[in-house]
PDB file of C-alpha atoms in Angstrom:
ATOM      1  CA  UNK A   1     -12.780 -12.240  12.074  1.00  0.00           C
ATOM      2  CA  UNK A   2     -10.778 -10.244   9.737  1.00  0.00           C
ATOM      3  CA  UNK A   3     -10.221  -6.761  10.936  1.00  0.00           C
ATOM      4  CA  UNK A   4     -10.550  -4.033   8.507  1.00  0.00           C
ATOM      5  CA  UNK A   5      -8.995  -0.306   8.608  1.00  0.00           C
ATOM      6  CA  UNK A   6     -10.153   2.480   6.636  1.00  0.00           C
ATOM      7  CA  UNK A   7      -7.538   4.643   4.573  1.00  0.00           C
ATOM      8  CA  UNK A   8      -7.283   6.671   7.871  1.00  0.00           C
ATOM      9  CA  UNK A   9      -6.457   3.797  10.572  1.00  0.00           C
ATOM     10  CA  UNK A  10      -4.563   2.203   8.213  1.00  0.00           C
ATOM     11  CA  UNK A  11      -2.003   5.572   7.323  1.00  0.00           C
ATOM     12  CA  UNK A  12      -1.906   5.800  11.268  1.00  0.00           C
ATOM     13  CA  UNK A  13      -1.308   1.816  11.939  1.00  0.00           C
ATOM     14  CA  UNK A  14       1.734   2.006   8.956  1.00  0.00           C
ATOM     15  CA  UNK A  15       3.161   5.564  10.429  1.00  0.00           C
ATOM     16  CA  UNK A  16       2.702   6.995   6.684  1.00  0.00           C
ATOM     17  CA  UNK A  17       0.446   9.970   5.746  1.00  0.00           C
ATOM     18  CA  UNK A  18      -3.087   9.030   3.625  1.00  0.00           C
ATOM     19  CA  UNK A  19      -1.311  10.653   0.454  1.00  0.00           C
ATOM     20  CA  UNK A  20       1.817   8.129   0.786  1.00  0.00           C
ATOM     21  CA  UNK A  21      -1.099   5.331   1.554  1.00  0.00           C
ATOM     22  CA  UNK A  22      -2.893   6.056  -2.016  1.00  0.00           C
ATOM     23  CA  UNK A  23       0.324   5.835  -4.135  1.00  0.00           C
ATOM     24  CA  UNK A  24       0.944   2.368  -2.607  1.00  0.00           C
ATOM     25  CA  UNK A  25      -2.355   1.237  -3.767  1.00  0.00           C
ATOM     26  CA  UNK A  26      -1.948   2.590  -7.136  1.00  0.00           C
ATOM     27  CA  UNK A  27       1.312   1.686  -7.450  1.00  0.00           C
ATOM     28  CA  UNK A  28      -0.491  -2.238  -6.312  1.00  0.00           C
ATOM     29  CA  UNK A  29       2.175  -2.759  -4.030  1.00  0.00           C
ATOM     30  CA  UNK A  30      -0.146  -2.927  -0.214  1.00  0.00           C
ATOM     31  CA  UNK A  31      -2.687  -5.235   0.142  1.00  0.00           C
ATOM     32  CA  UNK A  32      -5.880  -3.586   0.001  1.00  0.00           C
ATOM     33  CA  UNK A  33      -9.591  -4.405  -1.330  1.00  0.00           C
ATOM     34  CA  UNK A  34     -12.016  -1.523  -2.692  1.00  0.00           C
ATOM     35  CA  UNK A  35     -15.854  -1.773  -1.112  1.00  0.00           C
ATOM     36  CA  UNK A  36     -18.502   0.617  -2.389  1.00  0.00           C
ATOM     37  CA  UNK A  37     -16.037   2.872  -3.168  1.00  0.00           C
ATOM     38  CA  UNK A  38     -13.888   2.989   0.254  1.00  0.00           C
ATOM     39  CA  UNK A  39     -10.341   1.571  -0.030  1.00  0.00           C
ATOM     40  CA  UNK A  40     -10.379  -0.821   2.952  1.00  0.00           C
ATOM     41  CA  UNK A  41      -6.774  -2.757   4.489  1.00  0.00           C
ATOM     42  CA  UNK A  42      -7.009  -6.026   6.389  1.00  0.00           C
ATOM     43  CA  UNK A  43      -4.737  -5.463   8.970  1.00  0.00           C
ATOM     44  CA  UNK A  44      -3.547  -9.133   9.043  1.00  0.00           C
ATOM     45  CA  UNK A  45      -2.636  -8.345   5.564  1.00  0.00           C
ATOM     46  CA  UNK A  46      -0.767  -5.288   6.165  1.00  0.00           C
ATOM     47  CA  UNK A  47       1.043  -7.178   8.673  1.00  0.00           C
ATOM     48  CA  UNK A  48       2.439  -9.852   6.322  1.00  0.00           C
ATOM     49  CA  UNK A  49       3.235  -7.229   4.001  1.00  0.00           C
ATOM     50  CA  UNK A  50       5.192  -4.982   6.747  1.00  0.00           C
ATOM     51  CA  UNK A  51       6.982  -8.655   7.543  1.00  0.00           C
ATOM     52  CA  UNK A  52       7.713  -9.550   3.999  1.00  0.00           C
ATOM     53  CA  UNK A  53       9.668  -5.719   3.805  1.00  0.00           C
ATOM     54  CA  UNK A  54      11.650  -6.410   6.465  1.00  0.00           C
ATOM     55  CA  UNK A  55      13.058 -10.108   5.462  1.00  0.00           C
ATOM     56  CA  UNK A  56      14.842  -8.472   2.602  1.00  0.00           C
ATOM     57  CA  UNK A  57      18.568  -7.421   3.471  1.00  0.00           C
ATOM     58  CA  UNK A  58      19.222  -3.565   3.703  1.00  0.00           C
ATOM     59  CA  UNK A  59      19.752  -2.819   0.169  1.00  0.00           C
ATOM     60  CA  UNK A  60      17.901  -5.479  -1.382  1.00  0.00           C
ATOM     61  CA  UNK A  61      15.248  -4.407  -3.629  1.00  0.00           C
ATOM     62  CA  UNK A  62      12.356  -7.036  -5.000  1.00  0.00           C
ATOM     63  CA  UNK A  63      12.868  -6.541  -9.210  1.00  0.00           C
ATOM     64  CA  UNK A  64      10.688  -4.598 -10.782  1.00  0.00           C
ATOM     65  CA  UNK A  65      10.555  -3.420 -14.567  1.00  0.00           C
ATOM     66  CA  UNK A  66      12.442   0.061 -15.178  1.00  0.00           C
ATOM     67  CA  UNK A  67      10.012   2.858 -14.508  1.00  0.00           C
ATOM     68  CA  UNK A  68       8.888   4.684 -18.144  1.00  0.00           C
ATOM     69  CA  UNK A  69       9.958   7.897 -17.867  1.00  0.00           C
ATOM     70  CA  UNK A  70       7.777  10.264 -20.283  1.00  0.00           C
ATOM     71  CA  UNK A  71       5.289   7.662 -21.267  1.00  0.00           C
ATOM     72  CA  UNK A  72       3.868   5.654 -18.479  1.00  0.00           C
ATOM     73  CA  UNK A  73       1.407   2.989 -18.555  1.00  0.00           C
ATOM     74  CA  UNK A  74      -0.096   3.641 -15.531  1.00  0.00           C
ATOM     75  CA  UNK A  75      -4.076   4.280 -16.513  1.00  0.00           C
ATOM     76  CA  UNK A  76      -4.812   6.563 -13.077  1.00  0.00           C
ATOM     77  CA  UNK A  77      -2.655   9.180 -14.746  1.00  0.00           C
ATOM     78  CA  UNK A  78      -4.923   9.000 -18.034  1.00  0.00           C
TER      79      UNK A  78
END
């Protein structure tokens, strides 16, 4: 079955801290699904996406739109 990690196991399993964990989900960029209220991270998932990272060359970003400085659209800061 599909193993799941809490917020907790998952910060430990990527080698980040919980608070660098949240802004990746808010910023939508780790794969993650919410259940009654708990952020859970199927670790299968989180492997892909640790995979996909490394693919790109050193100094190869994916494009993203130009962050809005002063007026950002991002509603968790509302």
């Amino acid at each position: 079955g599909i193993q799941l990690l809490t917020t907790a196991e998952a910060a430990e399993y990527l080698r980040i801290k919980e608070r660098k964990l949240y802004e990746l989900v808010a910023e939508g960029v780790v794969p993650c699904t919410k259940v009654t209220g708990k952020w859970l991270f199927p670790r299968g998932d989180l492997d892909r996406w640790l995979l996909a990272g490394m693919a790109r060359p050193f100094g190869v970003v994916p494009a993203e739109p130009p962050a809005v400085i002063g007026g950002s659209h991002d509603p968790l800061l509302q």
